[in-house]
mmCIF file of C-alpha atoms in Angstrom:
data_model
loop_
_atom_site.group_PDB
_atom_site.id
_atom_site.type_symbol
_atom_site.label_atom_id
_atom_site.label_comp_id
_atom_site.label_asym_id
_atom_site.label_seq_id
_atom_site.Cartn_x
_atom_site.Cartn_y
_atom_site.Cartn_z
ATOM 1 C CA MET Y 1 -112.151 13.201 -23.191
ATOM 2 C CA SER Y 2 -110.764 10.219 -22.072
ATOM 3 C CA MET Y 3 -108.839 8.637 -25.340
ATOM 4 C CA ARG Y 4 -107.037 12.531 -25.057
ATOM 5 C CA PHE Y 5 -106.045 11.763 -21.545
ATOM 6 C CA ALA Y 6 -105.406 8.368 -23.114
ATOM 7 C CA ALA Y 7 -103.632 9.380 -25.994
ATOM 8 C CA LYS Y 8 -101.202 11.792 -23.341
ATOM 9 C CA ALA Y 9 -100.775 8.891 -21.158
ATOM 10 C CA ARG Y 10 -99.472 6.901 -24.074
ATOM 11 C CA ARG Y 11 -97.214 9.717 -24.894
ATOM 12 C CA GLY Y 12 -95.782 10.173 -21.638
ATOM 13 C CA LEU Y 13 -95.438 6.454 -21.224
ATOM 14 C CA VAL Y 14 -93.150 6.220 -24.116
ATOM 15 C CA ALA Y 15 -90.443 9.759 -23.383
ATOM 16 C CA LEU Y 16 -90.247 8.180 -19.948
ATOM 17 C CA THR Y 17 -89.100 4.471 -21.720
ATOM 18 C CA VAL Y 18 -86.927 6.954 -24.090
ATOM 19 C CA ALA Y 19 -85.195 8.909 -21.541
ATOM 20 C CA ALA Y 20 -85.072 5.834 -19.145
ATOM 21 C CA GLY Y 21 -83.282 3.897 -22.393
ATOM 22 C CA VAL Y 22 -81.430 7.037 -22.870
ATOM 23 C CA ALA Y 23 -80.225 7.171 -19.585
ATOM 24 C CA VAL Y 24 -79.070 3.255 -18.674
ATOM 25 C CA GLY Y 25 -77.098 3.983 -22.373
ATOM 26 C CA VAL Y 26 -75.690 6.867 -20.970
ATOM 27 C CA SER Y 27 -74.422 4.834 -17.850
ATOM 28 C CA GLY Y 28 -72.570 2.680 -19.803
ATOM 29 C CA CYS Y 29 -70.886 4.335 -22.094
ATOM 30 C CA GLY Y 30 -68.195 5.296 -19.433
ATOM 31 C CA GLY Y 31 -66.479 1.930 -18.705
ATOM 32 C CA GLY Y 32 -65.325 -0.067 -21.451
ATOM 33 C CA GLY Y 33 -65.358 -3.111 -22.451
ATOM 34 C CA GLY Y 34 -62.645 -5.280 -21.335
ATOM 35 C CA GLY Y 35 -61.606 -4.494 -17.360
ATOM 36 C CA ASP Y 36 -58.580 -3.624 -18.962
ATOM 37 C CA ASP Y 37 -59.128 0.247 -18.592
ATOM 38 C CA LYS Y 38 -57.111 2.441 -16.635
ATOM 39 C CA PRO Y 39 -57.950 5.956 -14.818
ATOM 40 C CA SER Y 40 -56.433 8.496 -16.132
ATOM 41 C CA GLY Y 41 -53.636 9.879 -13.917
ATOM 42 C CA PRO Y 42 -53.118 13.879 -15.238
ATOM 43 C CA ALA Y 43 -56.968 14.537 -16.311
ATOM 44 C CA SER Y 44 -58.446 13.018 -13.252
ATOM 45 C CA ALA Y 45 -56.161 15.738 -10.875
ATOM 46 C CA ALA Y 46 -56.653 18.862 -13.324
ATOM 47 C CA THR Y 47 -59.072 19.865 -11.013
ATOM 48 C CA ALA Y 48 -57.779 23.112 -9.778
ATOM 49 C CA GLY Y 49 -59.203 22.208 -5.841
ATOM 50 C CA ASP Y 50 -57.839 18.851 -6.095
ATOM 51 C CA PRO Y 51 -53.729 18.330 -5.419
ATOM 52 C CA GLY Y 52 -53.764 15.310 -6.916
ATOM 53 C CA PRO Y 53 -50.969 12.750 -5.974
ATOM 54 C CA SER Y 54 -47.292 14.166 -5.593
ATOM 55 C CA THR Y 55 -45.966 10.697 -6.993
ATOM 56 C CA GLN Y 56 -47.657 8.868 -9.442
ATOM 57 C CA GLU Y 57 -49.251 6.495 -7.622
ATOM 58 C CA GLY Y 58 -50.964 3.919 -8.820
ATOM 59 C CA ASP Y 59 -49.275 4.407 -12.444
ATOM 60 C CA PRO Y 60 -46.833 1.461 -13.416
ATOM 61 C CA GLU Y 61 -45.417 3.867 -16.193
ATOM 62 C CA GLN Y 62 -42.235 6.323 -14.805
ATOM 63 C CA PRO Y 63 -42.164 9.385 -15.922
ATOM 64 C CA LEU Y 64 -38.761 9.786 -18.663
ATOM 65 C CA ALA Y 65 -37.820 13.038 -17.274
ATOM 66 C CA GLU Y 66 -38.988 15.457 -14.318
ATOM 67 C CA LEU Y 67 -38.378 19.226 -14.590
ATOM 68 C CA ARG Y 68 -37.865 22.023 -11.646
ATOM 69 C CA GLY Y 69 -39.621 25.256 -12.813
ATOM 70 C CA SER Y 70 -39.691 28.790 -10.668
ATOM 71 C CA ASP Y 71 -42.216 29.129 -8.314
ATOM 72 C CA GLY Y 72 -42.894 25.071 -7.808
ATOM 73 C CA LEU Y 73 -43.381 24.505 -11.477
ATOM 74 C CA LEU Y 74 -43.004 20.915 -11.385
ATOM 75 C CA LEU Y 75 -42.831 19.229 -15.205
ATOM 76 C CA ARG Y 76 -43.413 15.852 -15.665
ATOM 77 C CA ILE Y 77 -42.321 14.291 -19.088
ATOM 78 C CA THR Y 78 -44.197 10.548 -19.912
ATOM 79 C CA SER Y 79 -43.815 10.473 -23.446
ATOM 80 C CA ALA Y 80 -41.634 11.487 -26.278
ATOM 81 C CA GLN Y 81 -43.566 9.463 -29.337
ATOM 82 C CA ARG Y 82 -42.697 10.081 -32.598
ATOM 83 C CA ASP Y 83 -45.338 9.373 -34.987
ATOM 84 C CA SER Y 84 -45.994 8.422 -38.873
ATOM 85 C CA GLY Y 85 -46.357 12.030 -40.093
ATOM 86 C CA GLY Y 86 -42.501 13.221 -39.227
ATOM 87 C CA PHE Y 87 -43.880 14.711 -36.273
ATOM 88 C CA VAL Y 88 -42.926 13.711 -32.283
ATOM 89 C CA THR Y 89 -45.510 14.468 -29.707
ATOM 90 C CA VAL Y 90 -44.427 14.882 -26.174
ATOM 91 C CA ASN Y 91 -46.956 14.618 -23.487
ATOM 92 C CA GLY Y 92 -46.384 15.261 -19.720
ATOM 93 C CA THR Y 93 -48.413 16.742 -16.550
ATOM 94 C CA LEU Y 94 -46.887 20.637 -15.542
ATOM 95 C CA LYS Y 95 -48.010 20.744 -11.457
ATOM 96 C CA ASN Y 96 -47.889 22.987 -8.806
ATOM 97 C CA ASP Y 97 -45.808 21.820 -6.513
ATOM 98 C CA GLY Y 98 -45.576 24.897 -4.524
ATOM 99 C CA ALA Y 99 -47.244 26.333 -1.512
ATOM 100 C CA ARG Y 100 -49.118 29.279 -3.153
ATOM 101 C CA THR Y 101 -51.112 29.542 -6.460
ATOM 102 C CA ALA Y 102 -48.210 30.348 -9.654
ATOM 103 C CA VAL Y 103 -48.298 32.737 -11.920
ATOM 104 C CA ILE Y 104 -47.442 30.710 -15.764
ATOM 105 C CA PRO Y 105 -44.480 32.923 -17.057
ATOM 106 C CA SER Y 106 -44.155 34.340 -19.604
ATOM 107 C CA ALA Y 107 -41.299 32.907 -21.381
ATOM 108 C CA LEU Y 108 -41.952 29.565 -21.460
ATOM 109 C CA SER Y 109 -43.974 30.952 -24.915
ATOM 110 C CA GLY Y 110 -40.568 31.470 -26.390
ATOM 111 C CA ASN Y 111 -39.999 34.790 -28.043
ATOM 112 C CA GLU Y 112 -41.230 34.478 -31.027
ATOM 113 C CA THR Y 113 -43.251 37.141 -31.972
ATOM 114 C CA GLU Y 114 -46.307 34.874 -33.657
ATOM 115 C CA ILE Y 115 -46.415 32.555 -31.214
ATOM 116 C CA ILE Y 116 -46.304 35.570 -28.192
ATOM 117 C CA LYS Y 117 -49.099 36.770 -30.000
ATOM 118 C CA ASN Y 118 -51.083 33.945 -29.509
ATOM 119 C CA GLY Y 119 -50.950 33.613 -25.564
ATOM 120 C CA ARG Y 120 -49.714 31.511 -23.082
ATOM 121 C CA SER Y 121 -48.330 28.182 -23.886
ATOM 122 C CA LEU Y 122 -45.093 26.076 -24.326
ATOM 123 C CA GLY Y 123 -44.089 26.788 -27.399
ATOM 124 C CA GLY Y 124 -40.515 28.139 -26.272
ATOM 125 C CA ALA Y 125 -39.843 24.405 -25.900
ATOM 126 C CA THR Y 126 -36.874 23.094 -27.396
ATOM 127 C CA LEU Y 127 -35.635 19.439 -28.255
ATOM 128 C CA VAL Y 128 -31.908 19.726 -28.863
ATOM 129 C CA ASP Y 129 -30.382 16.430 -30.862
ATOM 130 C CA PRO Y 130 -26.469 16.917 -29.493
ATOM 131 C CA LYS Y 131 -25.064 14.042 -31.638
ATOM 132 C CA GLY Y 132 -27.123 15.648 -34.966
ATOM 133 C CA LYS Y 133 -26.123 19.557 -33.483
ATOM 134 C CA LYS Y 134 -30.105 20.268 -34.230
ATOM 135 C CA ARG Y 135 -32.430 21.892 -32.305
ATOM 136 C CA TYR Y 136 -36.008 21.790 -33.573
ATOM 137 C CA TYR Y 137 -38.457 23.890 -31.963
ATOM 138 C CA VAL Y 138 -42.618 23.164 -31.431
ATOM 139 C CA LEU Y 139 -44.252 23.660 -34.622
ATOM 140 C CA ARG Y 140 -47.001 25.707 -36.033
ATOM 141 C CA ASP Y 141 -50.306 25.339 -37.826
ATOM 142 C CA THR Y 142 -50.450 27.556 -40.936
ATOM 143 C CA GLU Y 143 -51.709 30.910 -38.584
ATOM 144 C CA GLY Y 144 -48.890 30.709 -36.338
ATOM 145 C CA ARG Y 145 -50.820 28.883 -33.521
ATOM 146 C CA PRO Y 146 -48.018 26.802 -31.766
ATOM 147 C CA LEU Y 147 -49.092 22.955 -31.541
ATOM 148 C CA THR Y 148 -49.077 23.049 -27.714
ATOM 149 C CA THR Y 149 -50.840 23.061 -25.043
ATOM 150 C CA THR Y 150 -52.173 26.658 -24.645
ATOM 151 C CA GLY Y 151 -54.505 28.900 -22.669
ATOM 152 C CA PHE Y 152 -53.418 28.988 -19.954
ATOM 153 C CA THR Y 153 -52.126 31.798 -17.390
ATOM 154 C CA THR Y 154 -52.061 30.209 -13.356
ATOM 155 C CA LEU Y 155 -51.850 27.237 -11.274
ATOM 156 C CA LYS Y 156 -53.265 26.660 -8.254
ATOM 157 C CA SER Y 157 -51.239 25.280 -5.518
ATOM 158 C CA GLY Y 158 -51.033 21.368 -5.805
ATOM 159 C CA ALA Y 159 -52.751 21.440 -9.417
ATOM 160 C CA THR Y 160 -51.883 19.402 -12.007
ATOM 161 C CA LEU Y 161 -52.527 20.093 -15.746
ATOM 162 C CA ALA Y 162 -51.895 18.063 -18.507
ATOM 163 C CA VAL Y 163 -49.950 18.959 -21.009
ATOM 164 C CA PHE Y 164 -48.358 18.687 -24.588
ATOM 165 C CA MET Y 165 -45.879 19.642 -27.466
ATOM 166 C CA GLN Y 166 -46.009 17.916 -30.998
ATOM 167 C CA PHE Y 167 -41.952 18.890 -32.445
ATOM 168 C CA PRO Y 168 -40.112 17.571 -36.281
ATOM 169 C CA ALA Y 169 -39.377 14.261 -36.015
ATOM 170 C CA PRO Y 170 -35.595 13.902 -35.888
ATOM 171 C CA PRO Y 171 -34.119 11.311 -37.617
ATOM 172 C CA ALA Y 172 -35.360 7.915 -37.257
ATOM 173 C CA GLY Y 173 -32.116 6.482 -35.681
ATOM 174 C CA VAL Y 174 -32.097 9.664 -33.017
ATOM 175 C CA THR Y 175 -33.535 8.267 -30.376
ATOM 176 C CA GLU Y 176 -31.995 10.001 -27.510
ATOM 177 C CA VAL Y 177 -32.765 14.189 -27.235
ATOM 178 C CA ASP Y 178 -32.845 16.825 -24.668
ATOM 179 C CA PHE Y 179 -35.496 18.652 -24.133
ATOM 180 C CA GLN Y 180 -35.124 22.033 -23.060
ATOM 181 C CA LEU Y 181 -38.098 24.905 -21.390
ATOM 182 C CA PRO Y 182 -37.257 28.024 -20.325
ATOM 183 C CA THR Y 183 -36.908 28.634 -16.479
ATOM 184 C CA PHE Y 184 -37.022 24.338 -16.309
ATOM 185 C CA THR Y 185 -33.724 22.569 -15.774
ATOM 186 C CA SER Y 186 -33.186 20.088 -18.868
ATOM 187 C CA ALA Y 187 -32.953 16.914 -19.167
ATOM 188 C CA GLY Y 188 -32.391 14.189 -21.551
ATOM 189 C CA ILE Y 189 -35.179 11.622 -23.169
ATOM 190 C CA LYS Y 190 -35.979 9.046 -25.341
ATOM 191 C CA VAL Y 191 -38.034 9.422 -28.102
ATOM 192 C CA SER Y 192 -39.775 6.433 -29.163
ATOM 193 C CA GLY Y 193 -41.665 4.539 -32.116
#
């Protein structure tokens, strides 16, 4: 009986040691190394009950543009980055600055049947090259789903949602485009990269 007890005690001690090691390892995963990590503004303010800051406090980067929409919706475009694959990815945050929960307008999805059948999205967004007189629509995958934030229908008062949209890249010399999204004001933005 004492050998069985000793074996169980050893297994329990090993399990406790492994659990403690995992707990220490997991707690060290979030920090990073050099102390240069910045808190992620949009992700930390994305909770539905947290109103988040009205301006981007603590974020040294100014948004490229702020667009006002219906029902107190505010779209802040934080980057428009050209990448090597021939795309431009526009990132930002959608915030409900209104006093009530906002129903996301279906018009934001655009009017293309293939995009609409995939649910609410920002598929109606376009980039316009005014000099080249070209309009660039949100890209779609092989199944017709828009390459943009999807699946949101409401936004509580004060809540913020991180969003993205991916477009074909205009020619390399084009660095300024107009960003348009149905029900929102339009704005000129600079494309980097």
